[in-house]
PDB file of C-alpha atoms and ligand atoms in Angstrom:
ATOM      1  CA  MET A   1       0.000   0.000   0.000  1.00 61.00           C
ATOM      2  CA  ASN A   2       1.470   3.339  -0.888  1.00 71.00           C
ATOM      3  CA  ILE A   3       1.960   5.937   1.819  1.00 72.00           C
ATOM      4  CA  LYS A   4      -0.603   8.373   0.383  1.00 75.00           C
ATOM      5  CA  LEU A   5      -3.314   5.740   0.436  1.00 69.00           C
ATOM      6  CA  LEU A   6      -2.416   4.735   3.984  1.00 70.00           C
ATOM      7  CA  PHE A   7      -2.583   8.370   5.083  1.00 71.00           C
ATOM      8  CA  LEU A   8      -6.033   8.793   3.514  1.00 72.00           C
ATOM      9  CA  LEU A   9      -7.236   5.594   5.164  1.00 70.00           C
ATOM     10  CA  VAL A  10      -6.071   6.713   8.611  1.00 71.00           C
ATOM     11  CA  LEU A  11      -7.630  10.124   8.039  1.00 67.00           C
ATOM     12  CA  GLY A  12     -10.882   8.451   7.009  1.00 66.00           C
ATOM     13  CA  VAL A  13     -11.050   6.284  10.134  1.00 66.00           C
ATOM     14  CA  PHE A  14     -10.210   9.297  12.312  1.00 66.00           C
ATOM     15  CA  TYR A  15     -12.890  11.439  10.632  1.00 64.00           C
ATOM     16  CA  HIS A  16     -15.464   8.643  10.988  1.00 61.00           C
ATOM     17  CA  GLN A  17     -14.725   8.384  14.710  1.00 60.00           C
ATOM     18  CA  ILE A  18     -15.003  12.153  15.223  1.00 57.00           C
ATOM     19  CA  VAL A  19     -18.290  12.396  13.327  1.00 55.00           C
ATOM     20  CA  LYS A  20     -19.627   9.396  15.213  1.00 52.00           C
ATOM     21  CA  CYS A  21     -18.660  11.015  18.532  1.00 51.00           C
ATOM     22  CA  GLN A  22     -20.385  14.239  17.592  1.00 59.00           C
ATOM     23  CA  THR A  23     -23.639  12.655  16.546  1.00 84.00           C
ATOM     24  CA  PRO A  24     -24.722   9.930  18.929  1.00 94.00           C
ATOM     25  CA  THR A  25     -27.952   8.256  17.865  1.00 97.00           C
ATOM     26  CA  ILE A  26     -31.083   8.218  19.976  1.00 97.00           C
ATOM     27  CA  VAL A  27     -30.322   4.612  20.938  1.00 98.00           C
ATOM     28  CA  ASP A  28     -26.749   5.585  21.940  1.00 97.00           C
ATOM     29  CA  ARG A  29     -28.345   8.141  24.184  1.00 96.00           C
ATOM     30  CA  TYR A  30     -31.230   6.235  25.782  1.00 98.00           C
ATOM     31  CA  GLY A  31     -30.115   2.611  25.290  1.00 98.00           C
ATOM     32  CA  GLN A  32     -32.181  -0.100  26.920  1.00 98.00           C
ATOM     33  CA  LEU A  33     -35.624   1.251  27.814  1.00 98.00           C
ATOM     34  CA  ARG A  34     -37.676   0.335  30.838  1.00 98.00           C
ATOM     35  CA  VAL A  35     -40.970   1.322  32.404  1.00 98.00           C
ATOM     36  CA  GLU A  36     -41.325   3.063  35.724  1.00 98.00           C
ATOM     37  CA  GLY A  37     -44.854   4.017  36.737  1.00 97.00           C
ATOM     38  CA  SER A  38     -46.391   5.962  33.868  1.00 98.00           C
ATOM     39  CA  TYR A  39     -43.107   6.727  32.129  1.00 98.00           C
ATOM     40  CA  ILE A  40     -40.611   5.078  29.845  1.00 98.00           C
ATOM     41  CA  LEU A  41     -37.055   5.649  31.040  1.00 98.00           C
ATOM     42  CA  GLY A  42     -33.706   5.322  29.315  1.00 98.00           C
ATOM     43  CA  GLN A  43     -30.481   3.746  30.545  1.00 98.00           C
ATOM     44  CA  ASN A  44     -29.521   6.838  32.577  1.00 96.00           C
ATOM     45  CA  GLY A  45     -32.933   7.351  34.112  1.00 97.00           C
ATOM     46  CA  ASP A  46     -34.045  10.038  31.633  1.00 96.00           C
ATOM     47  CA  THR A  47     -37.733  10.150  30.736  1.00 97.00           C
ATOM     48  CA  VAL A  48     -38.061   9.105  27.115  1.00 98.00           C
ATOM     49  CA  GLN A  49     -40.590  10.421  24.602  1.00 98.00           C
ATOM     50  CA  LEU A  50     -40.140   9.014  21.109  1.00 98.00           C
ATOM     51  CA  ARG A  51     -41.736  10.503  17.997  1.00 98.00           C
ATOM     52  CA  GLY A  52     -41.853   8.960  14.570  1.00 98.00           C
ATOM     53  CA  MET A  53     -43.851   7.247  11.859  1.00 98.00           C
ATOM     54  CA  SER A  54     -45.811   4.054  11.491  1.00 98.00           C
ATOM     55  CA  MET A  55     -45.622   2.110   8.274  1.00 98.00           C
ATOM     56  CA  PHE A  56     -48.918   1.037   6.653  1.00 98.00           C
ATOM     57  CA  TRP A  57     -50.136  -2.615   6.650  1.00 98.00           C
ATOM     58  CA  SER A  58     -47.185  -4.626   5.270  1.00 98.00           C
ATOM     59  CA  GLN A  59     -49.239  -6.573   2.723  1.00 98.00           C
ATOM     60  CA  TRP A  60     -50.534  -3.376   1.085  1.00 98.00           C
ATOM     61  CA  MET A  61     -47.596  -0.937   1.316  1.00 98.00           C
ATOM     62  CA  GLY A  62     -44.658  -3.342   1.504  1.00 98.00           C
ATOM     63  CA  GLN A  63     -42.723  -1.286  -1.047  1.00 98.00           C
ATOM     64  CA  TYR A  64     -41.736   1.185   1.693  1.00 98.00           C
ATOM     65  CA  TYR A  65     -40.361  -1.537   3.957  1.00 98.00           C
ATOM     66  CA  ASN A  66     -36.756  -1.045   2.924  1.00 98.00           C
ATOM     67  CA  ALA A  67     -33.488   0.204   4.415  1.00 98.00           C
ATOM     68  CA  SER A  68     -33.198   3.460   2.478  1.00 98.00           C
ATOM     69  CA  CYS A  69     -36.738   4.516   3.375  1.00 98.00           C
ATOM     70  CA  ILE A  70     -35.986   3.976   7.085  1.00 98.00           C
ATOM     71  CA  LYS A  71     -32.696   5.867   6.805  1.00 98.00           C
ATOM     72  CA  TRP A  72     -34.581   8.750   5.143  1.00 98.00           C
ATOM     73  CA  LEU A  73     -37.118   8.809   7.980  1.00 98.00           C
ATOM     74  CA  ARG A  74     -34.264   9.176  10.429  1.00 98.00           C
ATOM     75  CA  ASP A  75     -32.149  11.669   8.462  1.00 97.00           C
ATOM     76  CA  ASP A  76     -34.780  13.888   6.848  1.00 98.00           C
ATOM     77  CA  TRP A  77     -37.752  13.499   9.223  1.00 98.00           C
ATOM     78  CA  ASN A  78     -35.727  13.189  12.429  1.00 97.00           C
ATOM     79  CA  CYS A  79     -37.750  10.127  13.504  1.00 98.00           C
ATOM     80  CA  THR A  80     -36.493   8.446  16.665  1.00 98.00           C
ATOM     81  CA  VAL A  81     -38.879   5.507  16.223  1.00 98.00           C
ATOM     82  CA  VAL A  82     -40.582   3.686  13.358  1.00 98.00           C
ATOM     83  CA  ARG A  83     -43.304   1.064  13.508  1.00 98.00           C
ATOM     84  CA  ALA A  84     -43.349  -1.966  11.216  1.00 99.00           C
ATOM     85  CA  ALA A  85     -46.978  -3.120  10.889  1.00 98.00           C
ATOM     86  CA  LEU A  86     -47.167  -6.826  10.074  1.00 98.00           C
ATOM     87  CA  GLY A  87     -50.528  -7.278   8.337  1.00 98.00           C
ATOM     88  CA  VAL A  88     -51.895 -10.481   9.838  1.00 98.00           C
ATOM     89  CA  GLU A  89     -55.263 -11.208   8.243  1.00 98.00           C
ATOM     90  CA  SER A  90     -56.495 -10.078   4.774  1.00 97.00           C
ATOM     91  CA  GLY A  91     -53.714 -11.683   2.770  1.00 97.00           C
ATOM     92  CA  GLY A  92     -51.020 -10.910   5.349  1.00 98.00           C
ATOM     93  CA  TYR A  93     -48.842 -13.076   7.597  1.00 98.00           C
ATOM     94  CA  LEU A  94     -51.326 -15.914   8.111  1.00 98.00           C
ATOM     95  CA  GLU A  95     -51.498 -16.614   4.379  1.00 98.00           C
ATOM     96  CA  ASN A  96     -48.059 -15.431   3.260  1.00 98.00           C
ATOM     97  CA  PRO A  97     -45.558 -15.598   6.127  1.00 98.00           C
ATOM     98  CA  TYR A  98     -42.631 -15.989   3.732  1.00 98.00           C
ATOM     99  CA  GLU A  99     -43.485 -12.695   2.068  1.00 98.00           C
ATOM    100  CA  GLU A 100     -44.509 -10.652   5.094  1.00 98.00           C
ATOM    101  CA  VAL A 101     -41.952 -11.575   7.778  1.00 98.00           C
ATOM    102  CA  PRO A 102     -38.913 -10.544   5.653  1.00 98.00           C
ATOM    103  CA  LYS A 103     -40.473  -7.082   5.233  1.00 98.00           C
ATOM    104  CA  ILE A 104     -40.583  -6.649   9.005  1.00 98.00           C
ATOM    105  CA  LYS A 105     -36.983  -7.850   9.315  1.00 98.00           C
ATOM    106  CA  ARG A 106     -35.848  -5.326   6.698  1.00 98.00           C
ATOM    107  CA  VAL A 107     -37.317  -2.473   8.729  1.00 98.00           C
ATOM    108  CA  VAL A 108     -35.989  -3.766  12.050  1.00 98.00           C
ATOM    109  CA  ASP A 109     -32.496  -4.360  10.643  1.00 98.00           C
ATOM    110  CA  ALA A 110     -32.471  -0.849   9.141  1.00 98.00           C
ATOM    111  CA  ALA A 111     -33.631   0.719  12.419  1.00 98.00           C
ATOM    112  CA  ILE A 112     -30.866  -1.080  14.315  1.00 98.00           C
ATOM    113  CA  LYS A 113     -28.283   0.006  11.741  1.00 98.00           C
ATOM    114  CA  ASN A 114     -29.462   3.628  11.972  1.00 98.00           C
ATOM    115  CA  GLY A 115     -29.648   3.747  15.765  1.00 98.00           C
ATOM    116  CA  ILE A 116     -33.381   4.378  16.141  1.00 98.00           C
ATOM    117  CA  TYR A 117     -36.101   2.488  17.995  1.00 98.00           C
ATOM    118  CA  VAL A 118     -38.509   0.194  16.174  1.00 99.00           C
ATOM    119  CA  ILE A 119     -41.862  -1.330  17.029  1.00 99.00           C
ATOM    120  CA  ILE A 120     -42.638  -4.806  15.729  1.00 99.00           C
ATOM    121  CA  ASP A 121     -46.423  -4.485  15.446  1.00 99.00           C
ATOM    122  CA  TYR A 122     -48.764  -7.468  15.040  1.00 98.00           C
ATOM    123  CA  HIS A 123     -51.325  -5.553  13.025  1.00 98.00           C
ATOM    124  CA  SER A 124     -54.530  -7.444  13.698  1.00 98.00           C
ATOM    125  CA  HIS A 125     -58.082  -6.814  14.883  1.00 98.00           C
ATOM    126  CA  GLU A 126     -58.640 -10.394  16.075  1.00 97.00           C
ATOM    127  CA  ALA A 127     -55.271 -11.725  17.226  1.00 98.00           C
ATOM    128  CA  HIS A 128     -56.709 -13.357  20.360  1.00 98.00           C
ATOM    129  CA  LYS A 129     -58.537 -15.859  18.159  1.00 98.00           C
ATOM    130  CA  ASN A 130     -55.246 -17.355  16.975  1.00 98.00           C
ATOM    131  CA  PRO A 131     -52.573 -16.977  19.674  1.00 98.00           C
ATOM    132  CA  ALA A 132     -50.520 -19.840  18.212  1.00 98.00           C
ATOM    133  CA  ALA A 133     -49.752 -17.823  15.076  1.00 98.00           C
ATOM    134  CA  ALA A 134     -48.713 -14.786  17.143  1.00 98.00           C
ATOM    135  CA  LYS A 135     -46.539 -16.963  19.385  1.00 98.00           C
ATOM    136  CA  LYS A 136     -44.720 -18.411  16.399  1.00 98.00           C
ATOM    137  CA  PHE A 137     -44.014 -14.926  15.034  1.00 98.00           C
ATOM    138  CA  PHE A 138     -42.905 -13.365  18.325  1.00 98.00           C
ATOM    139  CA  THR A 139     -40.737 -16.368  19.179  1.00 98.00           C
ATOM    140  CA  GLU A 140     -38.793 -15.760  15.992  1.00 98.00           C
ATOM    141  CA  MET A 141     -38.604 -11.995  16.605  1.00 98.00           C
ATOM    142  CA  ALA A 142     -37.561 -12.230  20.262  1.00 98.00           C
ATOM    143  CA  LYS A 143     -34.915 -14.872  19.500  1.00 98.00           C
ATOM    144  CA  LYS A 144     -33.477 -12.760  16.699  1.00 98.00           C
ATOM    145  CA  TYR A 145     -33.791  -9.272  18.181  1.00 98.00           C
ATOM    146  CA  GLY A 146     -34.216  -9.649  21.953  1.00 98.00           C
ATOM    147  CA  THR A 147     -30.698  -8.463  22.735  1.00 98.00           C
ATOM    148  CA  TYR A 148     -31.050  -5.210  20.758  1.00 98.00           C
ATOM    149  CA  PRO A 149     -32.181  -2.207  22.815  1.00 98.00           C
ATOM    150  CA  ASN A 150     -33.860  -0.761  19.679  1.00 98.00           C
ATOM    151  CA  VAL A 151     -36.747  -3.220  19.622  1.00 98.00           C
ATOM    152  CA  MET A 152     -40.264  -3.066  21.099  1.00 99.00           C
ATOM    153  CA  TYR A 153     -43.026  -5.600  20.542  1.00 99.00           C
ATOM    154  CA  GLU A 154     -46.623  -4.520  19.923  1.00 99.00           C
ATOM    155  CA  ILE A 155     -48.597  -7.704  20.297  1.00 98.00           C
ATOM    156  CA  TYR A 156     -52.147  -6.747  19.259  1.00 98.00           C
ATOM    157  CA  ASN A 157     -52.772  -3.586  17.252  1.00 98.00           C
ATOM    158  CA  GLU A 158     -56.465  -2.941  17.813  1.00 98.00           C
ATOM    159  CA  PRO A 159     -58.784  -5.360  19.615  1.00 98.00           C
ATOM    160  CA  LEU A 160     -62.384  -4.635  18.637  1.00 98.00           C
ATOM    161  CA  GLN A 161     -65.154  -3.153  20.748  1.00 97.00           C
ATOM    162  CA  GLU A 162     -66.996  -6.441  21.334  1.00 97.00           C
ATOM    163  CA  THR A 163     -64.002  -8.195  22.919  1.00 97.00           C
ATOM    164  CA  SER A 164     -63.452  -8.347  26.674  1.00 98.00           C
ATOM    165  CA  TRP A 165     -60.279  -6.951  28.273  1.00 98.00           C
ATOM    166  CA  SER A 166     -60.215  -9.431  31.136  1.00 98.00           C
ATOM    167  CA  LYS A 167     -61.515 -12.489  29.269  1.00 98.00           C
ATOM    168  CA  ASP A 168     -60.029 -12.116  25.756  1.00 98.00           C
ATOM    169  CA  ILE A 169     -57.293  -9.503  25.442  1.00 98.00           C
ATOM    170  CA  LYS A 170     -55.518  -9.890  28.771  1.00 98.00           C
ATOM    171  CA  PRO A 171     -55.200 -13.725  28.648  1.00 98.00           C
ATOM    172  CA  TYR A 172     -53.930 -13.477  25.054  1.00 98.00           C
ATOM    173  CA  ALA A 173     -51.426 -10.779  26.069  1.00 98.00           C
ATOM    174  CA  GLU A 174     -50.193 -12.766  29.068  1.00 98.00           C
ATOM    175  CA  SER A 175     -49.561 -15.792  26.938  1.00 98.00           C
ATOM    176  CA  ILE A 176     -47.685 -13.838  24.216  1.00 98.00           C
ATOM    177  CA  ILE A 177     -45.704 -11.876  26.824  1.00 98.00           C
ATOM    178  CA  SER A 178     -44.641 -15.096  28.499  1.00 98.00           C
ATOM    179  CA  THR A 179     -43.458 -16.420  25.119  1.00 98.00           C
ATOM    180  CA  ILE A 180     -41.467 -13.238  24.408  1.00 98.00           C
ATOM    181  CA  ARG A 181     -39.998 -13.200  27.925  1.00 98.00           C
ATOM    182  CA  THR A 182     -38.570 -16.697  27.400  1.00 98.00           C
ATOM    183  CA  TYR A 183     -36.120 -15.144  24.944  1.00 98.00           C
ATOM    184  CA  ASP A 184     -36.137 -11.462  25.843  1.00 98.00           C
ATOM    185  CA  PRO A 185     -36.519 -10.665  29.533  1.00 98.00           C
ATOM    186  CA  ASP A 186     -36.600  -6.909  29.313  1.00 98.00           C
ATOM    187  CA  ASN A 187     -37.554  -5.081  26.089  1.00 98.00           C
ATOM    188  CA  ILE A 188     -40.752  -3.069  26.122  1.00 98.00           C
ATOM    189  CA  ILE A 189     -44.004  -4.768  25.132  1.00 98.00           C
ATOM    190  CA  ILE A 190     -46.945  -2.659  23.937  1.00 98.00           C
ATOM    191  CA  CYS A 191     -50.327  -4.167  24.682  1.00 98.00           C
ATOM    192  CA  GLY A 192     -53.492  -3.306  22.709  1.00 98.00           C
ATOM    193  CA  THR A 193     -56.657  -2.296  24.526  1.00 98.00           C
ATOM    194  CA  ARG A 194     -60.359  -2.721  23.792  1.00 98.00           C
ATOM    195  CA  GLN A 195     -62.264  -0.636  21.240  1.00 98.00           C
ATOM    196  CA  TRP A 196     -59.473  -0.073  18.690  1.00 98.00           C
ATOM    197  CA  SER A 197     -56.979   0.571  21.510  1.00 98.00           C
ATOM    198  CA  GLN A 198     -58.897   3.312  23.252  1.00 98.00           C
ATOM    199  CA  LEU A 199     -60.148   1.899  26.568  1.00 98.00           C
ATOM    200  CA  VAL A 200     -56.873   2.154  28.437  1.00 98.00           C
ATOM    201  CA  ASP A 201     -58.516   2.856  31.805  1.00 98.00           C
ATOM    202  CA  GLU A 202     -60.114  -0.588  31.669  1.00 97.00           C
ATOM    203  CA  ALA A 203     -56.620  -2.084  31.336  1.00 98.00           C
ATOM    204  CA  ALA A 204     -55.347   0.128  34.168  1.00 98.00           C
ATOM    205  CA  SER A 205     -57.986  -1.381  36.480  1.00 98.00           C
ATOM    206  CA  ASP A 206     -56.790  -4.915  35.717  1.00 98.00           C
ATOM    207  CA  PRO A 207     -53.178  -4.547  34.593  1.00 98.00           C
ATOM    208  CA  ILE A 208     -50.787  -7.206  33.346  1.00 98.00           C
ATOM    209  CA  LYS A 209     -48.041  -8.311  35.708  1.00 97.00           C
ATOM    210  CA  ASP A 210     -45.008  -7.525  33.597  1.00 98.00           C
ATOM    211  CA  LYS A 211     -42.731  -4.701  34.601  1.00 97.00           C
ATOM    212  CA  ASN A 212     -41.934  -3.519  31.075  1.00 98.00           C
ATOM    213  CA  THR A 213     -45.390  -3.612  29.495  1.00 98.00           C
ATOM    214  CA  VAL A 214     -47.133  -0.422  28.354  1.00 98.00           C
ATOM    215  CA  TYR A 215     -50.615   0.027  26.897  1.00 98.00           C
ATOM    216  CA  THR A 216     -51.719   1.202  23.475  1.00 98.00           C
ATOM    217  CA  LEU A 217     -53.731   4.378  23.035  1.00 98.00           C
ATOM    218  CA  HIS A 218     -54.887   5.188  19.501  1.00 98.00           C
ATOM    219  CA  TYR A 219     -56.707   8.316  18.392  1.00 98.00           C
ATOM    220  CA  TYR A 220     -57.786  10.090  15.228  1.00 98.00           C
ATOM    221  CA  ALA A 221     -57.712  13.787  15.997  1.00 98.00           C
ATOM    222  CA  ALA A 222     -60.823  14.842  14.044  1.00 97.00           C
ATOM    223  CA  SER A 223     -62.951  12.134  15.736  1.00 96.00           C
ATOM    224  CA  HIS A 224     -61.553  11.671  19.249  1.00 95.00           C
ATOM    225  CA  GLY A 225     -61.119  14.529  21.678  1.00 97.00           C
ATOM    226  CA  GLN A 226     -61.418  15.376  25.354  1.00 98.00           C
ATOM    227  CA  SER A 227     -63.334  12.265  26.435  1.00 98.00           C
ATOM    228  CA  LEU A 228     -60.535  10.038  25.140  1.00 98.00           C
ATOM    229  CA  ARG A 229     -57.921  12.236  26.820  1.00 98.00           C
ATOM    230  CA  ASP A 230     -59.942  11.876  30.058  1.00 98.00           C
ATOM    231  CA  GLU A 231     -59.804   8.080  29.629  1.00 98.00           C
ATOM    232  CA  ALA A 232     -56.034   8.296  29.137  1.00 98.00           C
ATOM    233  CA  GLU A 233     -55.557  10.566  32.124  1.00 98.00           C
ATOM    234  CA  ALA A 234     -57.551   8.227  34.370  1.00 98.00           C
ATOM    235  CA  ALA A 235     -55.335   5.330  33.272  1.00 98.00           C
ATOM    236  CA  ILE A 236     -52.143   7.304  33.882  1.00 98.00           C
ATOM    237  CA  LYS A 237     -53.335   8.234  37.364  1.00 98.00           C
ATOM    238  CA  LYS A 238     -53.795   4.533  38.122  1.00 98.00           C
ATOM    239  CA  GLY A 239     -50.109   4.104  37.323  1.00 97.00           C
ATOM    240  CA  ILE A 240     -49.845   2.496  33.882  1.00 98.00           C
ATOM    241  CA  ALA A 241     -47.754   3.825  31.004  1.00 98.00           C
ATOM    242  CA  LEU A 242     -49.258   4.545  27.584  1.00 98.00           C
ATOM    243  CA  PHE A 243     -47.831   4.480  24.070  1.00 98.00           C
ATOM    244  CA  VAL A 244     -49.586   6.085  21.102  1.00 98.00           C
ATOM    245  CA  SER A 245     -48.276   3.611  18.536  1.00 98.00           C
ATOM    246  CA  GLU A 246     -50.725   5.020  15.982  1.00 98.00           C
ATOM    247  CA  PHE A 247     -52.709   8.214  15.535  1.00 98.00           C
ATOM    248  CA  GLY A 248     -54.145  10.176  12.637  1.00 98.00           C
ATOM    249  CA  THR A 249     -54.468  13.891  11.991  1.00 98.00           C
ATOM    250  CA  CYS A 250     -57.869  13.210  10.399  1.00 97.00           C
ATOM    251  CA  ASP A 251     -60.991  11.190  11.277  1.00 97.00           C
ATOM    252  CA  TYR A 252     -61.097   7.562  12.414  1.00 96.00           C
ATOM    253  CA  SER A 253     -61.590   6.238   8.875  1.00 96.00           C
ATOM    254  CA  GLY A 254     -58.121   7.557   7.969  1.00 96.00           C
ATOM    255  CA  ASN A 255     -59.800  10.091   5.746  1.00 96.00           C
ATOM    256  CA  GLY A 256     -61.845  13.306   5.980  1.00 96.00           C
ATOM    257  CA  THR A 257     -60.645  16.695   7.171  1.00 96.00           C
ATOM    258  CA  LEU A 258     -57.088  17.246   8.312  1.00 98.00           C
ATOM    259  CA  ASP A 259     -57.726  18.793  11.736  1.00 98.00           C
ATOM    260  CA  TYR A 260     -54.713  20.952  12.594  1.00 98.00           C
ATOM    261  CA  GLU A 261     -56.118  22.398  15.821  1.00 98.00           C
ATOM    262  CA  ALA A 262     -57.272  19.085  17.281  1.00 98.00           C
ATOM    263  CA  SER A 263     -53.917  17.533  16.357  1.00 98.00           C
ATOM    264  CA  LYS A 264     -52.044  20.262  18.246  1.00 98.00           C
ATOM    265  CA  ILE A 265     -54.205  19.798  21.351  1.00 98.00           C
ATOM    266  CA  TRP A 266     -53.350  16.101  21.293  1.00 98.00           C
ATOM    267  CA  TRP A 267     -49.625  16.789  20.857  1.00 98.00           C
ATOM    268  CA  ASP A 268     -49.710  19.125  23.885  1.00 98.00           C
ATOM    269  CA  PHE A 269     -51.371  16.366  25.880  1.00 98.00           C
ATOM    270  CA  LEU A 270     -48.796  13.768  24.805  1.00 98.00           C
ATOM    271  CA  ASP A 271     -45.929  16.155  25.635  1.00 98.00           C
ATOM    272  CA  LYS A 272     -47.420  16.838  29.069  1.00 98.00           C
ATOM    273  CA  TYR A 273     -47.327  13.145  29.956  1.00 98.00           C
ATOM    274  CA  LYS A 274     -44.218  12.296  27.887  1.00 98.00           C
ATOM    275  CA  ILE A 275     -46.163   9.793  25.809  1.00 98.00           C
ATOM    276  CA  SER A 276     -44.308   8.438  22.785  1.00 98.00           C
ATOM    277  CA  TRP A 277     -46.025   8.408  19.405  1.00 98.00           C
ATOM    278  CA  CYS A 278     -46.039   7.184  15.830  1.00 98.00           C
ATOM    279  CA  ASN A 279     -48.176   8.805  13.152  1.00 98.00           C
ATOM    280  CA  TRP A 280     -50.247   6.693  10.776  1.00 98.00           C
ATOM    281  CA  SER A 281     -48.769   6.338   8.143  1.00 98.00           C
ATOM    282  CA  ILE A 282     -46.054   6.002   5.511  1.00 98.00           C
ATOM    283  CA  ALA A 283     -48.290   5.296   2.534  1.00 98.00           C
ATOM    284  CA  ASP A 284     -49.238   6.862  -0.785  1.00 98.00           C
ATOM    285  CA  LYS A 285     -52.894   5.770  -0.558  1.00 97.00           C
ATOM    286  CA  ASN A 286     -55.348   8.452  -1.591  1.00 97.00           C
ATOM    287  CA  GLU A 287     -56.586   9.320   1.904  1.00 97.00           C
ATOM    288  CA  THR A 288     -55.895  12.107   4.409  1.00 98.00           C
ATOM    289  CA  ALA A 289     -53.843   9.989   6.832  1.00 98.00           C
ATOM    290  CA  SER A 290     -51.249   9.001   4.224  1.00 98.00           C
ATOM    291  CA  ALA A 291     -48.032  10.997   4.533  1.00 98.00           C
ATOM    292  CA  LEU A 292     -47.060  10.650   0.868  1.00 98.00           C
ATOM    293  CA  GLN A 293     -48.546  11.654  -2.443  1.00 98.00           C
ATOM    294  CA  PHE A 294     -49.479   8.874  -4.825  1.00 97.00           C
ATOM    295  CA  GLY A 295     -46.634   7.311  -6.745  1.00 96.00           C
ATOM    296  CA  VAL A 296     -43.618   8.729  -4.867  1.00 97.00           C
ATOM    297  CA  SER A 297     -40.271   6.936  -4.738  1.00 97.00           C
ATOM    298  CA  TRP A 298     -40.158   3.707  -2.716  1.00 97.00           C
ATOM    299  CA  SER A 299     -36.781   4.531  -1.202  1.00 96.00           C
ATOM    300  CA  GLY A 300     -37.287   7.875   0.558  1.00 97.00           C
ATOM    301  CA  ASN A 301     -35.622  11.002  -0.871  1.00 97.00           C
ATOM    302  CA  TRP A 302     -39.041  12.650  -0.931  1.00 98.00           C
ATOM    303  CA  LYS A 303     -39.082  16.357  -1.716  1.00 98.00           C
ATOM    304  CA  ILE A 304     -41.370  18.359   0.581  1.00 97.00           C
ATOM    305  CA  GLU A 305     -43.848  18.960  -2.244  1.00 97.00           C
ATOM    306  CA  LYS A 306     -44.219  15.197  -2.654  1.00 98.00           C
ATOM    307  CA  LEU A 307     -45.579  14.853   0.883  1.00 98.00           C
ATOM    308  CA  SER A 308     -49.308  15.073   1.622  1.00 98.00           C
ATOM    309  CA  PRO A 309     -50.584  17.973   3.782  1.00 98.00           C
ATOM    310  CA  SER A 310     -50.634  15.562   6.750  1.00 98.00           C
ATOM    311  CA  GLY A 311     -47.115  14.358   5.939  1.00 98.00           C
ATOM    312  CA  LYS A 312     -45.775  17.928   5.888  1.00 98.00           C
ATOM    313  CA  PHE A 313     -47.559  18.854   9.113  1.00 98.00           C
ATOM    314  CA  VAL A 314     -46.368  15.788  11.036  1.00 98.00           C
ATOM    315  CA  ARG A 315     -42.816  15.965   9.665  1.00 98.00           C
ATOM    316  CA  GLU A 316     -42.528  19.568  10.897  1.00 98.00           C
ATOM    317  CA  GLU A 317     -43.688  18.543  14.373  1.00 98.00           C
ATOM    318  CA  ILE A 318     -41.247  15.640  14.532  1.00 98.00           C
ATOM    319  CA  ILE A 319     -38.333  17.785  13.379  1.00 98.00           C
ATOM    320  CA  LYS A 320     -39.219  20.621  15.761  1.00 97.00           C
ATOM    321  CA  LYS A 321     -39.636  18.474  18.862  1.00 97.00           C
ATOM    322  CA  ASN A 322     -37.001  15.791  18.245  1.00 97.00           C
ATOM    323  CA  SER A 323     -34.301  18.289  17.319  1.00 92.00           C
ATOM    324  CA  ILE A 324     -34.531  19.753  20.847  1.00 89.00           C
ATOM    325  CA  LEU A 325     -33.207  16.411  22.094  1.00 85.00           C
ATOM    326  CA  PHE A 326     -29.987  16.860  20.192  1.00 77.00           C
ATOM    327  CA  GLN A 327     -29.306  20.499  21.035  1.00 74.00           C
ATOM    328  CA  LYS A 328     -26.185  20.897  23.070  1.00 53.00           C
TER     329      LYS A 328
HETATM  330 MG1  LIG B   1     -33.710  -7.577  25.656  1.00 81.69          MG
END
């Protein structure tokens, strides 16, 4: 090797180290997460509030489940968390596990590589009817990823209204949690609640005995307002921690008016209680909730004008709030 080349190589390694030192990732900073009362804490005892994006159902928007898209969400959107939504029914994991599971792994691997947190979401409305399928999936995930601080497991996206917390959802959750805990004793588990993950106070009255489990709260800002915040507040006061793994800036159908004011009221509420959130969703479907305009690139690199009004609005909020974390 000639001396010039060696010099450049040494310089390169040195520069890489310096840059790395100057820009620690969110996972460098918070590391292994844990729950204490109604808060999620990082490795040094800091209260953690993550903000980022949820992917859309994997079987319908799988094109965005790739490494460069995740890197773009970190670099350009400032996301500290992403959520990979494994579609379970409707042509998803149950029918095509060999197509759907690799999509989830691509997102998780990219999140780990980029130093952000990632939620492995079992995106189902009736998961408790087939716990064996969920156990098989989470066994594989916990074995593969249980030692990475980046990973969280969301075991049941949205149980329906007609289910029972104590008789259906809780027993399902306990059995999946026990499966995950066989391989991963500590990473955070996010547990769905009744009525599309709204009735968190019901869960707070009969909580699961696992020290690092939090509960899912979902809202759509144009449909759900103060009464749902009251429900959340009651749950918090009983001592459980919440995670908004999904919310929309529009109505509960994912469509309708983009409600800026209602969205801001919700963000104030989430900031007050340090509740982490992911916005629904990275998709180019023609509906208000989608962050992207139809037909954009599958690999990120989206110009601002290629985002939907909701995408622009949410991206600004993420950048504004998450950048405070990295100010010196
Ligand atoms: Mg672990």
